[in-house]
């Protein structure tokens, strides 16, 4: 079945450091891929998405490229800020169950000033 | 642009009490979902609906009921609350067109004592 595996956290970085959060997936067909972000005490917001192979999604300085050959969708940011502290979820829409969203376990990021 | 709105945002129940969580979306989406989020368990699907008048079970449906009498609303009911139902509940919606992203509400934090 469809699944998402992402690196476990927490990840602690200093401000302006480079961020990578790894995500790999197993899926039937070629679904869109998503990164969601959850700030403390809030709901999930779509951070970025890619709809087909080799697409690059980007938003707020974050980027992720849909790699079909490695079944990966790693999240990167060149220079993190304290305000980026949050939990990040890699996700894809399942082909069953009403196209429910399949989430990775989430990676908590702490950015120190 | 309200998006997905959940009511209430916080609630404390005593064991055995009942309550209904309301989810409303103003995007004319066909699909709606209820998830629960627990530490170490990630997001788990409780029930979902693929259109007005339809409902289906997700991964953890026991102890919950749902109804979708109107396209824009999806209600989650707890008939007899138990401490194991202490969680943060998220509603989500998406279009019926392909495997697209879901939009999430801000969550309802429920504590059962």
mmCIF file with all atom_site columns, N, CA, C and O in Angstrom, chain A residues 36-90:
data_model
loop_
_atom_site.group_PDB
_atom_site.id
_atom_site.type_symbol
_atom_site.label_atom_id
_atom_site.label_alt_id
_atom_site.label_comp_id
_atom_site.label_asym_id
_atom_site.label_entity_id
_atom_site.label_seq_id
_atom_site.pdbx_PDB_ins_code
_atom_site.Cartn_x
_atom_site.Cartn_y
_atom_site.Cartn_z
_atom_site.occupancy
_atom_site.B_iso_or_equiv
_atom_site.pdbx_formal_charge
_atom_site.auth_seq_id
_atom_site.auth_comp_id
_atom_site.auth_asym_id
_atom_site.auth_atom_id
_atom_site.pdbx_PDB_model_num
ATOM 1   N N  . UNK A 1 36 ? 3.542  19.395 4.541   1.00 0.00 ? 36 UNK A N  1
ATOM 2   C CA . UNK A 1 36 ? 2.713  20.204 5.420   1.00 0.00 ? 36 UNK A CA 1
ATOM 3   C C  . UNK A 1 36 ? 3.555  20.668 6.599   1.00 0.00 ? 36 UNK A C  1
ATOM 4   O O  . UNK A 1 36 ? 4.493  19.980 7.016   1.00 0.00 ? 36 UNK A O  1
ATOM 5   N N  . UNK A 1 37 ? 3.180  21.816 7.179   1.00 0.00 ? 37 UNK A N  1
ATOM 6   C CA . UNK A 1 37 ? 3.857  22.320 8.372   1.00 0.00 ? 37 UNK A CA 1
ATOM 7   C C  . UNK A 1 37 ? 2.816  22.582 9.453   1.00 0.00 ? 37 UNK A C  1
ATOM 8   O O  . UNK A 1 37 ? 1.702  23.034 9.162   1.00 0.00 ? 37 UNK A O  1
ATOM 9   N N  . UNK A 1 38 ? 3.184  22.251 10.678  1.00 0.00 ? 38 UNK A N  1
ATOM 10  C CA . UNK A 1 38 ? 2.307  22.497 11.821  1.00 0.00 ? 38 UNK A CA 1
ATOM 11  C C  . UNK A 1 38 ? 3.063  23.311 12.849  1.00 0.00 ? 38 UNK A C  1
ATOM 12  O O  . UNK A 1 38 ? 3.986  22.815 13.503  1.00 0.00 ? 38 UNK A O  1
ATOM 13  N N  . UNK A 1 39 ? 2.699  24.567 12.995  1.00 0.00 ? 39 UNK A N  1
ATOM 14  C CA . UNK A 1 39 ? 3.286  25.424 14.015  1.00 0.00 ? 39 UNK A CA 1
ATOM 15  C C  . UNK A 1 39 ? 2.641  25.120 15.364  1.00 0.00 ? 39 UNK A C  1
ATOM 16  O O  . UNK A 1 39 ? 1.508  24.611 15.419  1.00 0.00 ? 39 UNK A O  1
ATOM 17  N N  . UNK A 1 40 ? 3.329  25.404 16.450  1.00 0.00 ? 40 UNK A N  1
ATOM 18  C CA . UNK A 1 40 ? 2.811  25.048 17.783  1.00 0.00 ? 40 UNK A CA 1
ATOM 19  C C  . UNK A 1 40 ? 1.385  25.525 18.008  1.00 0.00 ? 40 UNK A C  1
ATOM 20  O O  . UNK A 1 40 ? 1.069  26.701 17.810  1.00 0.00 ? 40 UNK A O  1
ATOM 21  N N  . UNK A 1 41 ? 0.524  24.600 18.404  1.00 0.00 ? 41 UNK A N  1
ATOM 22  C CA . UNK A 1 41 ? -0.856 24.930 18.728  1.00 0.00 ? 41 UNK A CA 1
ATOM 23  C C  . UNK A 1 41 ? -1.759 25.209 17.539  1.00 0.00 ? 41 UNK A C  1
ATOM 24  O O  . UNK A 1 41 ? -2.888 25.676 17.713  1.00 0.00 ? 41 UNK A O  1
ATOM 25  N N  . UNK A 1 42 ? -1.267 24.923 16.340  1.00 0.00 ? 42 UNK A N  1
ATOM 26  C CA . UNK A 1 42 ? -2.058 25.223 15.145  1.00 0.00 ? 42 UNK A CA 1
ATOM 27  C C  . UNK A 1 42 ? -2.357 23.961 14.330  1.00 0.00 ? 42 UNK A C  1
ATOM 28  O O  . UNK A 1 42 ? -1.891 22.870 14.646  1.00 0.00 ? 42 UNK A O  1
ATOM 29  N N  . UNK A 1 43 ? -3.140 24.150 13.284  1.00 0.00 ? 43 UNK A N  1
ATOM 30  C CA . UNK A 1 43 ? -3.444 23.049 12.384  1.00 0.00 ? 43 UNK A CA 1
ATOM 31  C C  . UNK A 1 43 ? -2.356 22.851 11.353  1.00 0.00 ? 43 UNK A C  1
ATOM 32  O O  . UNK A 1 43 ? -1.293 23.478 11.420  1.00 0.00 ? 43 UNK A O  1
ATOM 33  N N  . UNK A 1 44 ? -2.620 21.982 10.400  1.00 0.00 ? 44 UNK A N  1
ATOM 34  C CA . UNK A 1 44 ? -1.643 21.702 9.347   1.00 0.00 ? 44 UNK A CA 1
ATOM 35  C C  . UNK A 1 44 ? -1.874 22.639 8.176   1.00 0.00 ? 44 UNK A C  1
ATOM 36  O O  . UNK A 1 44 ? -3.000 22.808 7.708   1.00 0.00 ? 44 UNK A O  1
ATOM 37  N N  . UNK A 1 45 ? -0.775 23.209 7.693   1.00 0.00 ? 45 UNK A N  1
ATOM 38  C CA . UNK A 1 45 ? -0.848 24.078 6.521   1.00 0.00 ? 45 UNK A CA 1
ATOM 39  C C  . UNK A 1 45 ? -0.024 23.452 5.406   1.00 0.00 ? 45 UNK A C  1
ATOM 40  O O  . UNK A 1 45 ? 1.060  22.928 5.666   1.00 0.00 ? 45 UNK A O  1
ATOM 41  N N  . UNK A 1 46 ? -0.525 23.525 4.207   1.00 0.00 ? 46 UNK A N  1
ATOM 42  C CA . UNK A 1 46 ? 0.258  23.057 3.074   1.00 0.00 ? 46 UNK A CA 1
ATOM 43  C C  . UNK A 1 46 ? 1.435  24.000 2.864   1.00 0.00 ? 46 UNK A C  1
ATOM 44  O O  . UNK A 1 46 ? 1.254  25.196 2.674   1.00 0.00 ? 46 UNK A O  1
ATOM 45  N N  . UNK A 1 47 ? 2.641  23.460 2.914   1.00 0.00 ? 47 UNK A N  1
ATOM 46  C CA . UNK A 1 47 ? 3.843  24.276 2.713   1.00 0.00 ? 47 UNK A CA 1
ATOM 47  C C  . UNK A 1 47 ? 4.213  24.340 1.235   1.00 0.00 ? 47 UNK A C  1
ATOM 48  O O  . UNK A 1 47 ? 4.472  25.406 0.696   1.00 0.00 ? 47 UNK A O  1
ATOM 49  N N  . UNK A 1 48 ? 4.250  23.178 0.596   1.00 0.00 ? 48 UNK A N  1
ATOM 50  C CA . UNK A 1 48 ? 4.542  23.135 -0.825  1.00 0.00 ? 48 UNK A CA 1
ATOM 51  C C  . UNK A 1 48 ? 4.086  21.797 -1.391  1.00 0.00 ? 48 UNK A C  1
ATOM 52  O O  . UNK A 1 48 ? 3.819  20.863 -0.638  1.00 0.00 ? 48 UNK A O  1
ATOM 53  N N  . UNK A 1 49 ? 4.031  21.739 -2.715  1.00 0.00 ? 49 UNK A N  1
ATOM 54  C CA . UNK A 1 49 ? 3.616  20.503 -3.358  1.00 0.00 ? 49 UNK A CA 1
ATOM 55  C C  . UNK A 1 49 ? 4.298  20.359 -4.717  1.00 0.00 ? 49 UNK A C  1
ATOM 56  O O  . UNK A 1 49 ? 4.788  21.338 -5.283  1.00 0.00 ? 49 UNK A O  1
ATOM 57  N N  . UNK A 1 50 ? 4.302  19.122 -5.214  1.00 0.00 ? 50 UNK A N  1
ATOM 58  C CA . UNK A 1 50 ? 4.777  18.838 -6.561  1.00 0.00 ? 50 UNK A CA 1
ATOM 59  C C  . UNK A 1 50 ? 3.836  17.808 -7.156  1.00 0.00 ? 50 UNK A C  1
ATOM 60  O O  . UNK A 1 50 ? 3.458  16.847 -6.474  1.00 0.00 ? 50 UNK A O  1
ATOM 61  N N  . UNK A 1 51 ? 3.439  18.020 -8.380  1.00 0.00 ? 51 UNK A N  1
ATOM 62  C CA . UNK A 1 51 ? 2.389  17.181 -8.953  1.00 0.00 ? 51 UNK A CA 1
ATOM 63  C C  . UNK A 1 51 ? 2.906  16.092 -9.884  1.00 0.00 ? 51 UNK A C  1
ATOM 64  O O  . UNK A 1 51 ? 2.163  15.163 -10.210 1.00 0.00 ? 51 UNK A O  1
ATOM 65  N N  . UNK A 1 52 ? 4.165  16.184 -10.340 1.00 0.00 ? 52 UNK A N  1
ATOM 66  C CA . UNK A 1 52 ? 4.679  15.129 -11.209 1.00 0.00 ? 52 UNK A CA 1
ATOM 67  C C  . UNK A 1 52 ? 6.190  15.047 -11.064 1.00 0.00 ? 52 UNK A C  1
ATOM 68  O O  . UNK A 1 52 ? 6.834  15.932 -10.506 1.00 0.00 ? 52 UNK A O  1
ATOM 69  N N  . UNK A 1 53 ? 6.744  13.976 -11.621 1.00 0.00 ? 53 UNK A N  1
ATOM 70  C CA . UNK A 1 53 ? 8.177  13.720 -11.504 1.00 0.00 ? 53 UNK A CA 1
ATOM 71  C C  . UNK A 1 53 ? 8.996  14.905 -12.025 1.00 0.00 ? 53 UNK A C  1
ATOM 72  O O  . UNK A 1 53 ? 8.638  15.526 -13.028 1.00 0.00 ? 53 UNK A O  1
ATOM 73  N N  . UNK A 1 54 ? 10.059 15.214 -11.290 1.00 0.00 ? 54 UNK A N  1
ATOM 74  C CA . UNK A 1 54 ? 11.024 16.285 -11.581 1.00 0.00 ? 54 UNK A CA 1
ATOM 75  C C  . UNK A 1 54 ? 10.481 17.681 -11.280 1.00 0.00 ? 54 UNK A C  1
ATOM 76  O O  . UNK A 1 54 ? 11.218 18.662 -11.430 1.00 0.00 ? 54 UNK A O  1
ATOM 77  N N  . UNK A 1 55 ? 9.227  17.770 -10.863 1.00 0.00 ? 55 UNK A N  1
ATOM 78  C CA . UNK A 1 55 ? 8.701  19.059 -10.429 1.00 0.00 ? 55 UNK A CA 1
ATOM 79  C C  . UNK A 1 55 ? 9.401  19.486 -9.143  1.00 0.00 ? 55 UNK A C  1
ATOM 80  O O  . UNK A 1 55 ? 9.690  18.666 -8.277  1.00 0.00 ? 55 UNK A O  1
ATOM 81  N N  . UNK A 1 56 ? 9.601  20.778 -8.986  1.00 0.00 ? 56 UNK A N  1
ATOM 82  C CA . UNK A 1 56 ? 10.123 21.331 -7.741  1.00 0.00 ? 56 UNK A CA 1
ATOM 83  C C  . UNK A 1 56 ? 9.053  22.209 -7.137  1.00 0.00 ? 56 UNK A C  1
ATOM 84  O O  . UNK A 1 56 ? 8.600  23.163 -7.771  1.00 0.00 ? 56 UNK A O  1
ATOM 85  N N  . UNK A 1 57 ? 8.653  21.886 -5.914  1.00 0.00 ? 57 UNK A N  1
ATOM 86  C CA . UNK A 1 57 ? 7.759  22.749 -5.171  1.00 0.00 ? 57 UNK A CA 1
ATOM 87  C C  . UNK A 1 57 ? 8.580  23.700 -4.319  1.00 0.00 ? 57 UNK A C  1
ATOM 88  O O  . UNK A 1 57 ? 9.643  23.333 -3.813  1.00 0.00 ? 57 UNK A O  1
ATOM 89  N N  . UNK A 1 58 ? 8.084  24.934 -4.160  1.00 0.00 ? 58 UNK A N  1
ATOM 90  C CA . UNK A 1 58 ? 8.829  25.890 -3.335  1.00 0.00 ? 58 UNK A CA 1
ATOM 91  C C  . UNK A 1 58 ? 7.870  26.870 -2.681  1.00 0.00 ? 58 UNK A C  1
ATOM 92  O O  . UNK A 1 58 ? 6.820  27.204 -3.225  1.00 0.00 ? 58 UNK A O  1
ATOM 93  N N  . UNK A 1 59 ? 8.257  27.337 -1.486  1.00 0.00 ? 59 UNK A N  1
ATOM 94  C CA . UNK A 1 59 ? 7.447  28.294 -0.749  1.00 0.00 ? 59 UNK A CA 1
ATOM 95  C C  . UNK A 1 59 ? 8.230  28.733 0.477   1.00 0.00 ? 59 UNK A C  1
ATOM 96  O O  . UNK A 1 59 ? 8.843  27.902 1.164   1.00 0.00 ? 59 UNK A O  1
ATOM 97  N N  . UNK A 1 60 ? 8.225  30.007 0.785   1.00 0.00 ? 60 UNK A N  1
ATOM 98  C CA . UNK A 1 60 ? 8.862  30.562 1.987   1.00 0.00 ? 60 UNK A CA 1
ATOM 99  C C  . UNK A 1 60 ? 10.324 30.149 2.113   1.00 0.00 ? 60 UNK A C  1
ATOM 100 O O  . UNK A 1 60 ? 10.840 29.977 3.220   1.00 0.00 ? 60 UNK A O  1
ATOM 101 N N  . UNK A 1 61 ? 11.028 29.962 1.007   1.00 0.00 ? 61 UNK A N  1
ATOM 102 C CA . UNK A 1 61 ? 12.428 29.573 1.032   1.00 0.00 ? 61 UNK A CA 1
ATOM 103 C C  . UNK A 1 61 ? 12.652 28.076 1.115   1.00 0.00 ? 61 UNK A C  1
ATOM 104 O O  . UNK A 1 61 ? 13.782 27.604 1.001   1.00 0.00 ? 61 UNK A O  1
ATOM 105 N N  . UNK A 1 62 ? 11.603 27.295 1.298   1.00 0.00 ? 62 UNK A N  1
ATOM 106 C CA . UNK A 1 62 ? 11.693 25.839 1.310   1.00 0.00 ? 62 UNK A CA 1
ATOM 107 C C  . UNK A 1 62 ? 11.533 25.303 -0.117  1.00 0.00 ? 62 UNK A C  1
ATOM 108 O O  . UNK A 1 62 ? 10.805 25.877 -0.923  1.00 0.00 ? 62 UNK A O  1
ATOM 109 N N  . UNK A 1 63 ? 12.226 24.188 -0.384  1.00 0.00 ? 63 UNK A N  1
ATOM 110 C CA . UNK A 1 63 ? 12.118 23.546 -1.686  1.00 0.00 ? 63 UNK A CA 1
ATOM 111 C C  . UNK A 1 63 ? 12.092 22.033 -1.518  1.00 0.00 ? 63 UNK A C  1
ATOM 112 O O  . UNK A 1 63 ? 12.678 21.501 -0.569  1.00 0.00 ? 63 UNK A O  1
ATOM 113 N N  . UNK A 1 64 ? 11.456 21.363 -2.475  1.00 0.00 ? 64 UNK A N  1
ATOM 114 C CA . UNK A 1 64 ? 11.498 19.902 -2.517  1.00 0.00 ? 64 UNK A CA 1
ATOM 115 C C  . UNK A 1 64 ? 11.277 19.483 -3.960  1.00 0.00 ? 64 UNK A C  1
ATOM 116 O O  . UNK A 1 64 ? 10.427 20.052 -4.647  1.00 0.00 ? 64 UNK A O  1
ATOM 117 N N  . UNK A 1 65 ? 12.037 18.478 -4.418  1.00 0.00 ? 65 UNK A N  1
ATOM 118 C CA . UNK A 1 65 ? 11.948 18.004 -5.790  1.00 0.00 ? 65 UNK A CA 1
ATOM 119 C C  . UNK A 1 65 ? 11.418 16.578 -5.813  1.00 0.00 ? 65 UNK A C  1
ATOM 120 O O  . UNK A 1 65 ? 11.908 15.718 -5.078  1.00 0.00 ? 65 UNK A O  1
ATOM 121 N N  . UNK A 1 66 ? 10.459 16.337 -6.646  1.00 0.00 ? 66 UNK A N  1
ATOM 122 C CA . UNK A 1 66 ? 9.811  15.040 -6.829  1.00 0.00 ? 66 UNK A CA 1
ATOM 123 C C  . UNK A 1 66 ? 10.755 14.150 -7.634  1.00 0.00 ? 66 UNK A C  1
ATOM 124 O O  . UNK A 1 66 ? 10.914 14.325 -8.846  1.00 0.00 ? 66 UNK A O  1
ATOM 125 N N  . UNK A 1 67 ? 11.381 13.174 -6.980  1.00 0.00 ? 67 UNK A N  1
ATOM 126 C CA . UNK A 1 67 ? 12.348 12.282 -7.640  1.00 0.00 ? 67 UNK A CA 1
ATOM 127 C C  . UNK A 1 67 ? 11.737 10.901 -7.762  1.00 0.00 ? 67 UNK A C  1
ATOM 128 O O  . UNK A 1 67 ? 11.682 10.140 -6.807  1.00 0.00 ? 67 UNK A O  1
ATOM 129 N N  . UNK A 1 68 ? 11.294 10.583 -8.979  1.00 0.00 ? 68 UNK A N  1
ATOM 130 C CA . UNK A 1 68 ? 10.656 9.278  -9.196  1.00 0.00 ? 68 UNK A CA 1
ATOM 131 C C  . UNK A 1 68 ? 11.674 8.146  -9.104  1.00 0.00 ? 68 UNK A C  1
ATOM 132 O O  . UNK A 1 68 ? 11.384 7.071  -8.584  1.00 0.00 ? 68 UNK A O  1
ATOM 133 N N  . UNK A 1 69 ? 12.893 8.391  -9.588  1.00 0.00 ? 69 UNK A N  1
ATOM 134 C CA . UNK A 1 69 ? 13.879 7.313  -9.637  1.00 0.00 ? 69 UNK A CA 1
ATOM 135 C C  . UNK A 1 69 ? 14.338 6.871  -8.254  1.00 0.00 ? 69 UNK A C  1
ATOM 136 O O  . UNK A 1 69 ? 14.680 5.708  -8.051  1.00 0.00 ? 69 UNK A O  1
ATOM 137 N N  . UNK A 1 70 ? 14.311 7.797  -7.293  1.00 0.00 ? 70 UNK A N  1
ATOM 138 C CA . UNK A 1 70 ? 14.696 7.450  -5.927  1.00 0.00 ? 70 UNK A CA 1
ATOM 139 C C  . UNK A 1 70 ? 13.489 7.460  -4.987  1.00 0.00 ? 70 UNK A C  1
ATOM 140 O O  . UNK A 1 70 ? 13.655 7.268  -3.779  1.00 0.00 ? 70 UNK A O  1
ATOM 141 N N  . UNK A 1 71 ? 12.318 7.639  -5.523  1.00 0.00 ? 71 UNK A N  1
ATOM 142 C CA . UNK A 1 71 ? 11.059 7.767  -4.758  1.00 0.00 ? 71 UNK A CA 1
ATOM 143 C C  . UNK A 1 71 ? 11.266 8.644  -3.524  1.00 0.00 ? 71 UNK A C  1
ATOM 144 O O  . UNK A 1 71 ? 10.981 8.253  -2.381  1.00 0.00 ? 71 UNK A O  1
ATOM 145 N N  . UNK A 1 72 ? 11.759 9.852  -3.771  1.00 0.00 ? 72 UNK A N  1
ATOM 146 C CA . UNK A 1 72 ? 12.061 10.747 -2.655  1.00 0.00 ? 72 UNK A CA 1
ATOM 147 C C  . UNK A 1 72 ? 11.474 12.131 -2.898  1.00 0.00 ? 72 UNK A C  1
ATOM 148 O O  . UNK A 1 72 ? 11.177 12.522 -4.039  1.00 0.00 ? 72 UNK A O  1
ATOM 149 N N  . UNK A 1 73 ? 11.330 12.866 -1.795  1.00 0.00 ? 73 UNK A N  1
ATOM 150 C CA . UNK A 1 73 ? 10.788 14.240 -1.852  1.00 0.00 ? 73 UNK A CA 1
ATOM 151 C C  . UNK A 1 73 ? 11.371 14.981 -0.644  1.00 0.00 ? 73 UNK A C  1
ATOM 152 O O  . UNK A 1 73 ? 10.662 15.380 0.264   1.00 0.00 ? 73 UNK A O  1
ATOM 153 N N  . UNK A 1 74 ? 12.673 15.162 -0.642  1.00 0.00 ? 74 UNK A N  1
ATOM 154 C CA . UNK A 1 74 ? 13.368 15.758 0.501   1.00 0.00 ? 74 UNK A CA 1
ATOM 155 C C  . UNK A 1 74 ? 13.113 17.251 0.594   1.00 0.00 ? 74 UNK A C  1
ATOM 156 O O  . UNK A 1 74 ? 13.174 17.968 -0.414  1.00 0.00 ? 74 UNK A O  1
ATOM 157 N N  . UNK A 1 75 ? 12.898 17.716 1.810   1.00 0.00 ? 75 UNK A N  1
ATOM 158 C CA . UNK A 1 75 ? 12.650 19.142 2.059   1.00 0.00 ? 75 UNK A CA 1
ATOM 159 C C  . UNK A 1 75 ? 13.960 19.834 2.405   1.00 0.00 ? 75 UNK A C  1
ATOM 160 O O  . UNK A 1 75 ? 14.721 19.337 3.232   1.00 0.00 ? 75 UNK A O  1
ATOM 161 N N  . UNK A 1 76 ? 14.216 21.003 1.791   1.00 0.00 ? 76 UNK A N  1
ATOM 162 C CA . UNK A 1 76 ? 15.446 21.741 2.043   1.00 0.00 ? 76 UNK A CA 1
ATOM 163 C C  . UNK A 1 76 ? 15.156 23.222 2.211   1.00 0.00 ? 76 UNK A C  1
ATOM 164 O O  . UNK A 1 76 ? 14.209 23.748 1.632   1.00 0.00 ? 76 UNK A O  1
ATOM 165 N N  . UNK A 1 77 ? 16.013 23.847 3.021   1.00 0.00 ? 77 UNK A N  1
ATOM 166 C CA . UNK A 1 77 ? 16.002 25.306 3.128   1.00 0.00 ? 77 UNK A CA 1
ATOM 167 C C  . UNK A 1 77 ? 17.424 25.759 3.399   1.00 0.00 ? 77 UNK A C  1
ATOM 168 O O  . UNK A 1 77 ? 18.112 25.188 4.245   1.00 0.00 ? 77 UNK A O  1
ATOM 169 N N  . UNK A 1 78 ? 17.833 26.768 2.692   1.00 0.00 ? 78 UNK A N  1
ATOM 170 C CA . UNK A 1 78 ? 19.230 27.186 2.762   1.00 0.00 ? 78 UNK A CA 1
ATOM 171 C C  . UNK A 1 78 ? 19.608 27.879 4.057   1.00 0.00 ? 78 UNK A C  1
ATOM 172 O O  . UNK A 1 78 ? 20.758 27.778 4.503   1.00 0.00 ? 78 UNK A O  1
ATOM 173 N N  . UNK A 1 79 ? 18.673 28.568 4.682   1.00 0.00 ? 79 UNK A N  1
ATOM 174 C CA . UNK A 1 79 ? 18.999 29.357 5.874   1.00 0.00 ? 79 UNK A CA 1
ATOM 175 C C  . UNK A 1 79 ? 17.756 29.433 6.753   1.00 0.00 ? 79 UNK A C  1
ATOM 176 O O  . UNK A 1 79 ? 16.847 30.212 6.473   1.00 0.00 ? 79 UNK A O  1
ATOM 177 N N  . UNK A 1 80 ? 17.725 28.614 7.797   1.00 0.00 ? 80 UNK A N  1
ATOM 178 C CA . UNK A 1 80 ? 16.526 28.563 8.623   1.00 0.00 ? 80 UNK A CA 1
ATOM 179 C C  . UNK A 1 80 ? 16.483 29.730 9.610   1.00 0.00 ? 80 UNK A C  1
ATOM 180 O O  . UNK A 1 80 ? 17.520 30.292 9.987   1.00 0.00 ? 80 UNK A O  1
ATOM 181 N N  . UNK A 1 81 ? 15.276 30.055 10.020  1.00 0.00 ? 81 UNK A N  1
ATOM 182 C CA . UNK A 1 81 ? 15.031 31.109 10.996  1.00 0.00 ? 81 UNK A CA 1
ATOM 183 C C  . UNK A 1 81 ? 14.330 30.516 12.216  1.00 0.00 ? 81 UNK A C  1
ATOM 184 O O  . UNK A 1 81 ? 13.725 29.439 12.129  1.00 0.00 ? 81 UNK A O  1
ATOM 185 N N  . UNK A 1 82 ? 14.373 31.247 13.316  1.00 0.00 ? 82 UNK A N  1
ATOM 186 C CA . UNK A 1 82 ? 13.699 30.780 14.537  1.00 0.00 ? 82 UNK A CA 1
ATOM 187 C C  . UNK A 1 82 ? 12.223 30.515 14.262  1.00 0.00 ? 82 UNK A C  1
ATOM 188 O O  . UNK A 1 82 ? 11.628 29.559 14.769  1.00 0.00 ? 82 UNK A O  1
ATOM 189 N N  . UNK A 1 83 ? 11.635 31.339 13.407  1.00 0.00 ? 83 UNK A N  1
ATOM 190 C CA . UNK A 1 83 ? 10.212 31.220 13.086  1.00 0.00 ? 83 UNK A CA 1
ATOM 191 C C  . UNK A 1 83 ? 9.880  29.962 12.294  1.00 0.00 ? 83 UNK A C  1
ATOM 192 O O  . UNK A 1 83 ? 8.700  29.639 12.102  1.00 0.00 ? 83 UNK A O  1
ATOM 193 N N  . UNK A 1 84 ? 10.888 29.239 11.820  1.00 0.00 ? 84 UNK A N  1
ATOM 194 C CA . UNK A 1 84 ? 10.658 27.969 11.112  1.00 0.00 ? 84 UNK A CA 1
ATOM 195 C C  . UNK A 1 84 ? 10.480 26.798 12.067  1.00 0.00 ? 84 UNK A C  1
ATOM 196 O O  . UNK A 1 84 ? 10.197 25.679 11.621  1.00 0.00 ? 84 UNK A O  1
ATOM 197 N N  . UNK A 1 85 ? 10.657 27.022 13.343  1.00 0.00 ? 85 UNK A N  1
ATOM 198 C CA . UNK A 1 85 ? 10.466 25.960 14.331  1.00 0.00 ? 85 UNK A CA 1
ATOM 199 C C  . UNK A 1 85 ? 9.029  25.454 14.261  1.00 0.00 ? 85 UNK A C  1
ATOM 200 O O  . UNK A 1 85 ? 8.076  26.215 14.440  1.00 0.00 ? 85 UNK A O  1
ATOM 201 N N  . UNK A 1 86 ? 8.883  24.172 13.986  1.00 0.00 ? 86 UNK A N  1
ATOM 202 C CA . UNK A 1 86 ? 7.559  23.591 13.737  1.00 0.00 ? 86 UNK A CA 1
ATOM 203 C C  . UNK A 1 86 ? 7.742  22.089 13.520  1.00 0.00 ? 86 UNK A C  1
ATOM 204 O O  . UNK A 1 86 ? 8.864  21.577 13.555  1.00 0.00 ? 86 UNK A O  1
ATOM 205 N N  . UNK A 1 87 ? 6.622  21.416 13.254  1.00 0.00 ? 87 UNK A N  1
ATOM 206 C CA . UNK A 1 87 ? 6.678  20.007 12.852  1.00 0.00 ? 87 UNK A CA 1
ATOM 207 C C  . UNK A 1 87 ? 6.349  19.938 11.363  1.00 0.00 ? 87 UNK A C  1
ATOM 208 O O  . UNK A 1 87 ? 5.375  20.547 10.911  1.00 0.00 ? 87 UNK A O  1
ATOM 209 N N  . UNK A 1 88 ? 7.148  19.196 10.635  1.00 0.00 ? 88 UNK A N  1
ATOM 210 C CA . UNK A 1 88 ? 6.999  19.084 9.181   1.00 0.00 ? 88 UNK A CA 1
ATOM 211 C C  . UNK A 1 88 ? 6.589  17.661 8.817   1.00 0.00 ? 88 UNK A C  1
ATOM 212 O O  . UNK A 1 88 ? 7.191  16.685 9.283   1.00 0.00 ? 88 UNK A O  1
ATOM 213 N N  . UNK A 1 89 ? 5.558  17.564 7.969   1.00 0.00 ? 89 UNK A N  1
ATOM 214 C CA . UNK A 1 89 ? 5.022  16.275 7.563   1.00 0.00 ? 89 UNK A CA 1
ATOM 215 C C  . UNK A 1 89 ? 5.129  16.132 6.047   1.00 0.00 ? 89 UNK A C  1
ATOM 216 O O  . UNK A 1 89 ? 4.630  16.987 5.300   1.00 0.00 ? 89 UNK A O  1
ATOM 217 N N  . UNK A 1 90 ? 5.728  15.043 5.616   1.00 0.00 ? 90 UNK A N  1
ATOM 218 C CA . UNK A 1 90 ? 5.685  14.649 4.217   1.00 0.00 ? 90 UNK A CA 1
ATOM 219 C C  . UNK A 1 90 ? 4.403  13.849 3.998   1.00 0.00 ? 90 UNK A C  1
ATOM 220 O O  . UNK A 1 90 ? 3.981  13.089 4.898   1.00 0.00 ? 90 UNK A O  1
#
